[in-house]
CSV table of C-alpha atoms in Angstrom, one decimal:
chain,number,residue,atom,x,y,z
A,1,UNK,CA,75.5,-163.8,76.6
A,2,UNK,CA,72.8,-165.9,78.5
A,3,UNK,CA,70.3,-163.3,79.4
A,4,UNK,CA,67.9,-164.6,76.8
A,5,UNK,CA,68.2,-168.0,75.3
A,6,UNK,CA,66.2,-169.2,72.2
A,7,UNK,CA,65.8,-172.8,71.2
A,8,UNK,CA,66.1,-174.1,68.6
A,9,UNK,CA,68.9,-172.1,67.0
A,10,UNK,CA,68.0,-173.6,63.2
A,11,UNK,CA,64.7,-174.7,61.9
A,12,UNK,CA,63.8,-176.3,58.9
A,13,UNK,CA,60.0,-177.3,58.1
A,14,UNK,CA,58.0,-178.4,55.8
A,15,UNK,CA,54.9,-176.6,55.3
A,16,UNK,CA,52.7,-179.0,56.6
A,17,UNK,CA,54.6,-179.4,60.0
A,18,UNK,CA,53.5,-178.0,63.2
A,19,UNK,CA,56.7,-176.9,65.4
A,20,UNK,CA,57.5,-174.5,68.2
A,21,UNK,CA,60.3,-171.6,69.1
A,22,UNK,CA,60.7,-171.3,72.8
A,23,UNK,CA,62.4,-168.3,74.3
A,24,UNK,CA,63.5,-168.1,78.0
A,25,UNK,CA,64.7,-165.0,79.7
A,26,UNK,CA,66.9,-165.3,82.9
A,27,UNK,CA,66.6,-161.2,83.7
A,28,UNK,CA,64.0,-161.1,85.8
A,29,UNK,CA,61.8,-159.0,83.1
A,30,UNK,CA,58.2,-158.5,82.8
A,31,UNK,CA,57.7,-158.0,79.2
A,32,UNK,CA,59.1,-160.3,76.4
A,33,UNK,CA,58.7,-159.7,72.6
A,34,UNK,CA,58.6,-162.1,69.1
A,35,UNK,CA,60.3,-160.5,66.4
A,36,UNK,CA,60.9,-161.3,62.4
A,37,UNK,CA,63.9,-160.2,60.8
A,38,UNK,CA,63.9,-161.0,56.9
A,39,UNK,CA,66.8,-160.2,54.6
A,40,UNK,CA,65.2,-157.4,52.8
A,41,UNK,CA,63.1,-156.0,56.1
A,42,UNK,CA,63.4,-154.2,58.8
A,43,UNK,CA,63.0,-155.8,62.4
A,44,UNK,CA,59.4,-156.5,62.4
A,45,UNK,CA,57.1,-156.6,65.8
A,46,UNK,CA,55.1,-159.3,65.6
A,47,UNK,CA,53.9,-160.0,69.6
A,48,UNK,CA,54.4,-158.5,72.8
A,49,UNK,CA,53.5,-159.5,76.1
A,50,UNK,CA,53.6,-157.7,79.6
A,51,UNK,CA,53.3,-159.8,82.7
A,52,UNK,CA,52.1,-162.7,80.7
A,53,UNK,CA,49.4,-160.4,79.0
A,54,UNK,CA,49.6,-160.1,75.3
A,55,UNK,CA,49.5,-156.3,74.5
A,56,UNK,CA,50.4,-156.2,70.8
A,57,UNK,CA,49.3,-158.0,68.0
A,58,UNK,CA,50.9,-156.5,64.8
A,59,UNK,CA,48.3,-158.4,62.2
A,60,UNK,CA,50.3,-161.4,61.9
A,61,UNK,CA,48.9,-164.2,60.3
A,62,UNK,CA,47.1,-167.0,62.6
A,63,UNK,CA,49.4,-169.5,61.5
A,64,UNK,CA,51.7,-167.9,64.3
A,65,UNK,CA,50.4,-168.6,67.7
A,66,UNK,CA,52.4,-167.0,70.6
A,67,UNK,CA,52.0,-168.7,74.0
A,68,UNK,CA,53.3,-167.1,77.4
A,69,UNK,CA,53.0,-169.2,80.6
A,70,UNK,CA,54.9,-166.8,82.6
A,71,UNK,CA,56.7,-163.9,82.6
A,72,UNK,CA,60.0,-165.9,81.8
A,73,UNK,CA,59.1,-168.3,78.9
A,74,UNK,CA,57.6,-167.3,75.7
A,75,UNK,CA,56.7,-169.6,72.8
A,76,UNK,CA,55.8,-169.2,69.2
A,77,UNK,CA,54.1,-172.1,67.5
A,78,UNK,CA,54.0,-172.7,64.0
A,79,UNK,CA,51.6,-174.2,62.0
A,80,UNK,CA,51.2,-174.5,58.0
A,81,UNK,CA,53.7,-172.3,57.4
A,82,UNK,CA,54.8,-170.5,53.7
A,83,UNK,CA,58.2,-170.5,52.4
A,84,UNK,CA,58.0,-166.2,52.7
A,85,UNK,CA,58.1,-166.9,56.6
A,86,UNK,CA,61.9,-168.2,56.6
A,87,UNK,CA,63.6,-165.6,58.6
A,88,UNK,CA,65.3,-164.9,61.4
A,89,UNK,CA,62.9,-165.0,64.8
A,90,UNK,CA,64.2,-162.9,67.4
A,91,UNK,CA,62.9,-163.0,71.2
A,92,UNK,CA,63.7,-160.0,73.0
A,93,UNK,CA,62.8,-159.0,76.9
A,94,UNK,CA,63.0,-155.7,79.0
A,95,UNK,CA,62.3,-154.6,82.5
A,96,UNK,CA,59.0,-153.4,81.4
A,97,UNK,CA,57.4,-151.9,78.3
A,98,UNK,CA,58.1,-148.6,79.1
A,99,UNK,CA,59.1,-146.1,82.1
A,100,UNK,CA,58.8,-142.4,82.9
A,101,UNK,CA,61.4,-140.4,81.4
A,102,UNK,CA,62.1,-136.6,80.0
A,103,UNK,CA,58.0,-135.6,81.0
A,104,UNK,CA,57.2,-138.7,78.9
A,105,UNK,CA,57.5,-142.6,78.6
A,106,UNK,CA,59.6,-144.2,76.7
A,107,UNK,CA,60.5,-147.9,75.9
A,108,UNK,CA,62.8,-149.8,78.4
A,109,UNK,CA,65.7,-151.0,76.4
A,110,UNK,CA,65.6,-154.8,75.1
A,111,UNK,CA,67.4,-157.6,75.5
A,112,UNK,CA,67.7,-159.9,72.5
A,113,UNK,CA,68.1,-163.4,72.4
A,114,UNK,CA,70.3,-165.4,69.4
A,115,UNK,CA,67.3,-166.2,67.4
A,116,UNK,CA,66.0,-169.0,65.6
A,117,UNK,CA,66.9,-169.5,61.7
A,118,UNK,CA,63.6,-171.0,60.4
A,119,UNK,CA,63.7,-172.2,56.7
A,120,UNK,CA,60.2,-173.2,55.6
A,121,UNK,CA,60.3,-175.6,52.7
B,1,UNK,CA,53.4,-147.4,64.3
B,2,UNK,CA,56.0,-144.9,63.9
B,3,UNK,CA,57.6,-144.3,60.9
B,4,UNK,CA,61.3,-143.8,60.3
B,5,UNK,CA,63.8,-143.5,57.5
B,6,UNK,CA,67.2,-144.6,58.5
B,7,UNK,CA,70.3,-143.6,55.8
B,8,UNK,CA,72.3,-144.9,54.6
B,9,UNK,CA,71.5,-148.2,53.9
B,10,UNK,CA,75.1,-149.5,53.2
B,11,UNK,CA,78.8,-148.1,53.9
B,12,UNK,CA,81.5,-149.1,53.3
B,13,UNK,CA,84.3,-147.0,54.9
B,14,UNK,CA,88.2,-147.6,54.9
B,15,UNK,CA,89.5,-148.3,58.7
B,16,UNK,CA,90.4,-145.5,60.4
B,17,UNK,CA,87.7,-143.4,58.6
B,18,UNK,CA,84.4,-141.9,60.3
B,19,UNK,CA,81.1,-143.5,59.8
B,20,UNK,CA,77.5,-141.6,60.2
B,21,UNK,CA,74.1,-142.9,60.4
B,22,UNK,CA,71.2,-141.2,60.3
B,23,UNK,CA,67.4,-141.6,61.7
B,24,UNK,CA,64.6,-139.2,60.3
B,25,UNK,CA,61.2,-139.1,61.2
B,26,UNK,CA,58.2,-136.5,60.3
B,27,UNK,CA,56.7,-136.6,63.8
B,28,UNK,CA,58.2,-135.8,67.1
B,29,UNK,CA,59.7,-138.9,68.7
B,30,UNK,CA,59.3,-139.5,72.8
B,31,UNK,CA,62.8,-141.2,72.5
B,32,UNK,CA,64.9,-143.0,70.4
B,33,UNK,CA,67.4,-146.1,70.7
B,34,UNK,CA,70.6,-147.4,68.8
B,35,UNK,CA,71.1,-151.2,68.4
B,36,UNK,CA,74.1,-152.8,66.9
B,37,UNK,CA,73.9,-156.4,65.2
B,38,UNK,CA,77.3,-158.2,64.1
B,39,UNK,CA,76.9,-160.1,61.1
B,40,UNK,CA,75.2,-163.4,62.6
B,41,UNK,CA,74.5,-162.1,65.7
B,42,UNK,CA,71.3,-160.3,67.3
B,43,UNK,CA,70.7,-156.7,68.0
B,44,UNK,CA,72.6,-155.2,71.0
B,45,UNK,CA,71.3,-151.9,72.8
B,46,UNK,CA,73.9,-149.3,72.6
B,47,UNK,CA,72.1,-146.4,74.0
B,48,UNK,CA,68.8,-144.2,74.1
B,49,UNK,CA,68.4,-140.7,73.7
B,50,UNK,CA,65.6,-139.0,75.4
B,51,UNK,CA,66.1,-135.4,75.8
B,52,UNK,CA,66.0,-132.6,72.9
B,53,UNK,CA,69.4,-131.6,71.6
B,54,UNK,CA,71.2,-134.4,73.7
B,55,UNK,CA,74.3,-135.9,73.1
B,56,UNK,CA,76.1,-138.8,74.2
B,57,UNK,CA,79.3,-140.5,73.9
B,58,UNK,CA,80.8,-144.3,74.3
B,59,UNK,CA,84.4,-144.0,73.3
B,60,UNK,CA,84.6,-143.5,69.8
B,61,UNK,CA,80.8,-143.5,69.6
B,62,UNK,CA,78.8,-140.2,69.5
B,63,UNK,CA,75.2,-140.1,69.6
B,64,UNK,CA,73.0,-137.1,69.0
B,65,UNK,CA,69.0,-136.5,69.3
B,66,UNK,CA,67.9,-133.5,67.2
B,67,UNK,CA,66.2,-130.5,68.6
B,68,UNK,CA,63.0,-130.8,67.5
B,69,UNK,CA,63.2,-134.9,68.2
B,70,UNK,CA,62.6,-135.9,65.0
B,71,UNK,CA,66.1,-136.9,63.9
B,72,UNK,CA,68.9,-138.6,65.4
B,73,UNK,CA,72.7,-139.8,64.2
B,74,UNK,CA,75.6,-142.2,65.4
B,75,UNK,CA,78.9,-141.0,64.2
B,76,UNK,CA,81.9,-143.5,65.0
B,77,UNK,CA,85.5,-141.5,64.9
B,78,UNK,CA,88.3,-143.9,63.2
B,79,UNK,CA,86.5,-147.0,62.7
B,80,UNK,CA,88.2,-150.3,63.4
B,81,UNK,CA,87.3,-153.6,61.9
B,82,UNK,CA,84.9,-154.6,65.2
B,83,UNK,CA,82.5,-151.9,64.2
B,84,UNK,CA,81.2,-154.0,61.4
B,85,UNK,CA,77.8,-154.8,62.0
B,86,UNK,CA,74.4,-153.1,61.2
B,87,UNK,CA,73.5,-150.5,63.3
B,88,UNK,CA,69.6,-149.7,63.8
B,89,UNK,CA,67.8,-147.1,65.4
B,90,UNK,CA,64.6,-147.7,67.4
B,91,UNK,CA,61.9,-145.4,68.0
B,92,UNK,CA,58.6,-144.7,69.9
B,93,UNK,CA,56.2,-142.4,69.1
B,94,UNK,CA,52.7,-141.2,70.2
B,95,UNK,CA,51.5,-145.1,69.6
B,96,UNK,CA,53.9,-146.6,72.3
B,97,UNK,CA,55.1,-149.1,70.1
B,98,UNK,CA,59.1,-149.4,69.2
B,99,UNK,CA,59.7,-149.4,65.2
B,100,UNK,CA,62.9,-150.3,64.2
B,101,UNK,CA,64.7,-148.6,61.2
B,102,UNK,CA,65.9,-150.2,58.3
B,103,UNK,CA,69.5,-150.3,59.6
B,104,UNK,CA,72.9,-148.9,58.4
B,105,UNK,CA,75.3,-152.0,57.3
B,106,UNK,CA,78.7,-150.9,58.2
B,107,UNK,CA,81.6,-152.7,56.3
B,108,UNK,CA,85.2,-151.5,57.3
B,109,UNK,CA,88.1,-152.5,55.0
B,110,UNK,CA,91.3,-152.9,56.5
């Protein structure tokens, strides 16, 4: 699948480094997401962008800074990270955030990228 | 966000045996989605359930949404080694935020 791509696939960085993760979706979607997946925790939603506007920030520390220049690209800027930030960072996109269904609204299916495996030393 | 409990956390089955994973919520859900993540891979959308009591099938996979829209199950008949992976439910409640369950890691022994 090449609908959602992420670079780099692996990243090792020191706590004083600054790096950026990149996500690109080729599906014409309007919503994009950043998730963190740790070994012993469920998928944690970090940020949501809809039509380039940030709609969710789930109490993410300021050392993670997202950027969405357009509906196809999403970045996650990293600086002064901690070892506990080591995880798989997944980008996802969906057509829109939600759509009407069954008398209410429901989240659209999300298409995930392959992820960036981040190790903070 | 919405809270959801997924059980079991791990399941080992012999190839050919059936497998079921459950998602439970204390509150009514708007909908529920199911994803599969192969080892070393990323989550892939399987299905979405919206209606009370809904049942959907995909080959050997059967998905159910409870009558009260508070629980859901994914059942695999006659597991194969290709079914190995972690199965996640994801729910959206009144807060309009998608929350993933902790996942059930399925191992299929040949």
